[in-house]
Amino acid sequence: AQKITQTQPGMFVQEKEAVTLDCTYDTSDQSYGLFWYKQPSSGEMIFLIYQGSYDEQNATEGRYSLNFQKARKSANLVISASQLGDSAMYFCAMREYSGNTPLVFGKGTRLSVIA
Amino acid sequence: GAVVSQHPSRVICKSGTSVKIECRSLDFQATTMFWYRQFPKQSLMLMATSNEGSKATYEQGVEKDKFLINHASLTLSTLTVTSAHPEDSSFYICSASRLPSTDTQYFGPGTRLTVL
């Protein structure tokens, strides 16, 4: 069984500063993918970044980077130069590739960016 | 990027009525779609996996006779909440994959259901 843990219910960050959102996971599969989604108050799920279990380099997408530590089973999201528009819920998710399996989500972290 | 639409975006209904929610992949074919439910201030919980041309697979605790899922084509899956009750009020989100396994899932904008 797979499991995603996000231990930070809420985080505050000053505008223009960097922030790290924690995510740890548990799986017995060797092949899996890790995802981060942003959910603003509108409810839509916005895909941010993806890391495959066999990827040797950490994924980066603009201001988003994923700090992937496979041995520790962690996949933290780093947002650099925070903006007010980054205030939202952030969900870490995992998908095992043993079949066409769904995403399993963590409980989420609410990020608030302060001016 | 891939686009997934949902209709309606918001629905209010009386207790005991049925509500149908549509999920469409607009620019790609989706052999599999997933239905999630999200209660306020909680995470997304998978309800069922919908496969085109076959019966949906429901997660434990989800009543298949209450939440009817039909995936009649490669671009459309529907979720019908039958005999809705106030406790069914929630945010329902579908997602679809372009390829099996290795691609990300693309989410619809969600449907907010309120049962009075």
Short mmCIF file of C-alpha atoms in Angstrom, two decimals:
data_model
loop_
_atom_site.label_atom_id
_atom_site.label_comp_id
_atom_site.label_asym_id
_atom_site.label_seq_id
_atom_site.Cartn_x
_atom_site.Cartn_y
_atom_site.Cartn_z
CA ALA A 1 0.00 0.00 0.00
CA GLN A 2 1.21 3.46 -0.77
CA LYS A 3 1.05 6.39 1.58
CA ILE A 4 1.85 10.07 1.36
CA THR A 5 2.60 12.18 4.43
CA GLN A 6 2.59 15.95 4.56
CA THR A 7 3.33 17.02 8.11
CA GLN A 8 2.84 20.77 7.71
CA PRO A 9 -0.85 21.73 7.83
CA GLY A 10 0.04 25.37 7.28
CA MET A 11 3.07 27.43 6.34
CA PHE A 12 3.79 31.15 6.16
CA VAL A 13 6.45 32.74 3.99
CA GLN A 14 7.47 36.29 3.30
CA GLU A 15 7.07 37.50 -0.25
CA LYS A 16 10.23 36.96 -2.35
CA GLU A 17 11.57 34.38 0.09
CA ALA A 18 11.95 30.66 -0.63
CA VAL A 19 9.86 28.01 1.11
CA THR A 20 10.07 24.24 1.38
CA LEU A 21 6.98 22.06 1.67
CA ASP A 22 7.67 18.63 3.05
CA CYS A 23 6.47 15.33 1.67
CA THR A 24 7.44 11.78 2.54
CA TYR A 25 6.09 8.67 0.92
CA ASP A 26 5.95 4.96 1.42
CA THR A 27 5.79 2.36 -1.31
CA SER A 28 7.10 -1.11 -1.99
CA ASP A 29 7.19 -0.49 -5.74
CA GLN A 30 10.46 0.35 -7.45
CA SER A 31 8.79 2.29 -10.22
CA TYR A 32 6.65 5.25 -9.25
CA GLY A 33 6.09 8.92 -9.85
CA LEU A 34 5.84 11.81 -7.44
CA PHE A 35 3.75 14.87 -8.19
CA TRP A 36 2.95 18.22 -6.66
CA TYR A 37 -0.30 20.03 -7.30
CA LYS A 38 -1.48 23.49 -6.31
CA GLN A 39 -5.12 24.05 -5.42
CA PRO A 40 -6.23 27.68 -5.13
CA SER A 41 -9.53 28.66 -3.57
CA SER A 42 -11.30 28.04 -6.90
CA GLY A 43 -10.71 24.33 -6.37
CA GLU A 44 -8.92 23.50 -9.60
CA MET A 45 -5.93 21.21 -9.35
CA ILE A 46 -2.89 22.74 -11.04
CA PHE A 47 -0.02 20.41 -11.88
CA LEU A 48 3.31 21.87 -10.79
CA ILE A 49 6.10 19.33 -11.06
CA TYR A 50 6.85 15.64 -11.56
CA GLN A 51 9.70 13.36 -10.44
CA GLY A 52 10.11 9.80 -11.59
CA SER A 53 11.63 7.26 -9.23
CA TYR A 54 14.41 6.52 -11.70
CA ASP A 55 15.21 10.14 -12.45
CA GLU A 56 18.70 10.90 -11.18
CA GLN A 57 18.37 14.66 -11.25
CA ASN A 58 15.93 16.69 -9.23
CA ALA A 59 13.08 18.07 -11.28
CA THR A 60 12.77 21.81 -11.81
CA GLU A 61 9.99 23.86 -13.38
CA GLY A 62 10.55 27.59 -13.23
CA ARG A 63 10.34 28.66 -9.58
CA TYR A 64 9.47 25.13 -8.49
CA SER A 65 12.02 22.46 -7.74
CA LEU A 66 11.63 19.05 -6.18
CA ASN A 67 14.20 17.93 -3.65
CA PHE A 68 14.10 14.18 -4.23
CA GLN A 69 15.88 12.01 -1.67
CA LYS A 70 15.06 8.46 -2.64
CA ALA A 71 16.77 6.75 0.29
CA ARG A 72 14.81 8.89 2.71
CA LYS A 73 11.66 8.58 0.61
CA SER A 74 11.12 12.28 0.60
CA ALA A 75 10.04 14.61 -2.19
CA ASN A 76 9.99 18.13 -0.86
CA LEU A 77 8.77 21.02 -2.99
CA VAL A 78 10.84 24.17 -2.99
CA ILE A 79 9.25 27.39 -4.19
CA SER A 80 11.73 30.17 -4.78
CA ALA A 81 10.95 33.90 -4.78
CA SER A 82 7.46 33.44 -3.35
CA GLN A 83 4.68 35.56 -4.76
CA LEU A 84 1.33 36.52 -3.26
CA GLY A 85 -0.34 34.39 -5.92
CA ASP A 86 1.39 31.32 -4.51
CA SER A 87 -0.98 31.33 -1.54
CA ALA A 88 -2.96 28.09 -1.91
CA MET A 89 -3.19 24.48 -0.81
CA TYR A 90 -0.36 22.27 -2.02
CA PHE A 91 -0.75 18.53 -2.39
CA CYS A 92 1.95 15.94 -2.79
CA ALA A 93 0.86 12.81 -4.63
CA MET A 94 2.28 9.52 -5.80
CA ARG A 95 1.42 7.05 -8.50
CA GLU A 96 2.78 3.52 -8.65
CA TYR A 97 3.54 2.22 -12.12
CA SER A 98 2.63 -1.40 -11.55
CA GLY A 99 -0.59 -0.70 -13.43
CA ASN A 100 -2.77 2.18 -14.51
CA THR A 101 -3.10 3.27 -10.92
CA PRO A 102 -4.56 6.51 -9.62
CA LEU A 103 -2.81 9.28 -7.80
CA VAL A 104 -2.83 9.04 -4.03
CA PHE A 105 -2.68 12.36 -2.23
CA GLY A 106 -1.29 13.65 1.02
CA LYS A 107 -3.40 15.80 3.30
CA GLY A 108 -1.98 18.98 1.91
CA THR A 109 -0.21 22.09 3.17
CA ARG A 110 -1.81 25.51 3.14
CA LEU A 111 0.77 28.08 2.12
CA SER A 112 0.21 31.73 2.93
CA VAL A 113 2.50 34.31 1.38
CA ILE A 114 2.80 37.52 3.37
CA ALA A 115 3.56 40.87 1.78
CA GLY B 1 -1.39 20.80 -22.22
CA ALA B 2 -4.22 18.32 -22.00
CA VAL B 3 -7.63 19.75 -21.15
CA VAL B 4 -10.31 18.10 -19.07
CA SER B 5 -13.70 19.70 -18.62
CA GLN B 6 -16.42 19.04 -16.08
CA HIS B 7 -20.06 19.97 -16.19
CA PRO B 8 -21.75 21.40 -14.25
CA SER B 9 -19.30 23.42 -12.20
CA ARG B 10 -21.83 23.93 -9.45
CA VAL B 11 -25.14 22.26 -8.67
CA ILE B 12 -27.67 22.62 -5.91
CA CYS B 13 -30.35 19.98 -5.60
CA LYS B 14 -33.00 18.76 -3.23
CA SER B 15 -32.50 15.70 -1.09
CA GLY B 16 -33.62 12.55 -2.88
CA THR B 17 -32.89 13.72 -6.40
CA SER B 18 -30.17 12.40 -8.71
CA VAL B 19 -27.37 14.48 -10.15
CA LYS B 20 -25.20 13.67 -13.16
CA ILE B 21 -21.69 15.07 -13.51
CA GLU B 22 -19.85 14.85 -16.82
CA CYS B 23 -16.11 14.64 -17.29
CA ARG B 24 -14.66 15.11 -20.76
CA SER B 25 -11.14 14.95 -22.13
CA LEU B 26 -11.22 17.63 -24.80
CA ASP B 27 -8.04 17.07 -26.78
CA PHE B 28 -6.97 13.54 -26.01
CA GLN B 29 -8.37 10.07 -25.54
CA ALA B 30 -8.55 8.74 -22.02
CA THR B 31 -8.96 5.02 -21.55
CA THR B 32 -9.04 5.58 -17.81
CA MET B 33 -10.58 8.34 -15.77
CA PHE B 34 -10.59 8.72 -12.02
CA TRP B 35 -13.23 10.25 -9.77
CA TYR B 36 -12.25 11.95 -6.54
CA ARG B 37 -14.25 13.56 -3.76
CA GLN B 38 -12.98 16.35 -1.57
CA PHE B 39 -14.71 17.49 1.60
CA PRO B 40 -13.96 20.99 2.97
CA LYS B 41 -10.42 21.40 4.23
CA GLN B 42 -9.57 17.81 3.38
CA SER B 43 -7.56 16.08 0.71
CA LEU B 44 -8.79 14.37 -2.43
CA MET B 45 -10.06 10.88 -1.83
CA LEU B 46 -10.33 8.46 -4.70
CA MET B 47 -13.85 7.17 -5.23
CA ALA B 48 -13.51 5.01 -8.31
CA THR B 49 -11.53 4.21 -11.40
CA SER B 50 -13.47 4.39 -14.63
CA ASN B 51 -12.35 2.33 -17.61
CA GLU B 52 -13.79 2.83 -21.05
CA GLY B 53 -16.11 0.00 -22.00
CA SER B 54 -15.98 -1.82 -18.68
CA LYS B 55 -17.33 -1.55 -15.17
CA ALA B 56 -15.81 0.96 -12.82
CA THR B 57 -13.68 -0.14 -9.89
CA TYR B 58 -14.82 1.39 -6.64
CA GLU B 59 -12.73 2.11 -3.57
CA GLN B 60 -13.62 0.51 -0.30
CA GLY B 61 -16.48 2.28 1.40
CA VAL B 62 -17.86 3.87 -1.77
CA GLU B 63 -21.35 2.62 -2.63
CA LYS B 64 -21.42 1.61 -6.28
CA ASP B 65 -25.22 1.70 -6.37
CA LYS B 66 -25.24 5.26 -5.12
CA PHE B 67 -22.41 6.61 -7.26
CA LEU B 68 -23.03 5.29 -10.75
CA ILE B 69 -20.14 5.66 -13.15
CA ASN B 70 -20.36 5.24 -16.90
CA HIS B 71 -17.41 5.53 -19.26
CA ALA B 72 -19.08 5.09 -22.60
CA SER B 73 -16.40 6.63 -24.82
CA LEU B 74 -12.72 7.50 -24.77
CA THR B 75 -13.54 11.12 -24.02
CA LEU B 76 -16.47 10.98 -21.63
CA SER B 77 -17.11 9.59 -18.18
CA THR B 78 -20.16 10.40 -16.08
CA LEU B 79 -20.78 10.17 -12.35
CA THR B 80 -24.39 10.04 -11.20
CA VAL B 81 -25.12 10.62 -7.54
CA THR B 82 -28.41 8.82 -7.01
CA SER B 83 -30.89 9.81 -4.31
CA ALA B 84 -28.54 12.49 -3.06
CA HIS B 85 -28.51 13.43 0.61
CA PRO B 86 -26.92 16.39 2.41
CA GLU B 87 -23.93 14.25 3.43
CA ASP B 88 -23.15 13.82 -0.29
CA SER B 89 -22.46 17.55 -0.53
CA SER B 90 -18.86 17.79 -1.60
CA PHE B 91 -16.44 18.83 -4.33
CA TYR B 92 -16.19 16.14 -7.01
CA ILE B 93 -13.18 16.15 -9.31
CA CYS B 94 -12.35 13.90 -12.22
CA SER B 95 -8.99 13.27 -13.79
CA ALA B 96 -7.74 11.54 -16.90
CA SER B 97 -4.46 10.23 -18.23
CA ARG B 98 -3.33 10.41 -21.82
CA LEU B 99 -1.16 7.35 -21.52
CA PRO B 100 -1.24 4.48 -19.09
CA SER B 101 0.99 4.71 -16.06
CA THR B 102 3.72 7.14 -16.95
CA ASP B 103 1.94 10.39 -17.60
CA THR B 104 0.52 12.82 -15.14
CA GLN B 105 -3.17 13.01 -14.59
CA TYR B 106 -5.03 16.06 -15.83
CA PHE B 107 -7.78 17.27 -13.62
CA GLY B 108 -11.12 18.77 -14.45
CA PRO B 109 -12.10 22.01 -12.73
CA GLY B 110 -14.39 20.17 -10.31
CA THR B 111 -18.10 20.19 -9.50
CA ARG B 112 -19.38 21.58 -6.25
CA LEU B 113 -22.49 19.68 -5.20
CA THR B 114 -24.78 21.04 -2.52
CA VAL B 115 -27.70 18.89 -1.43
CA LEU B 116 -30.38 20.71 0.53
#
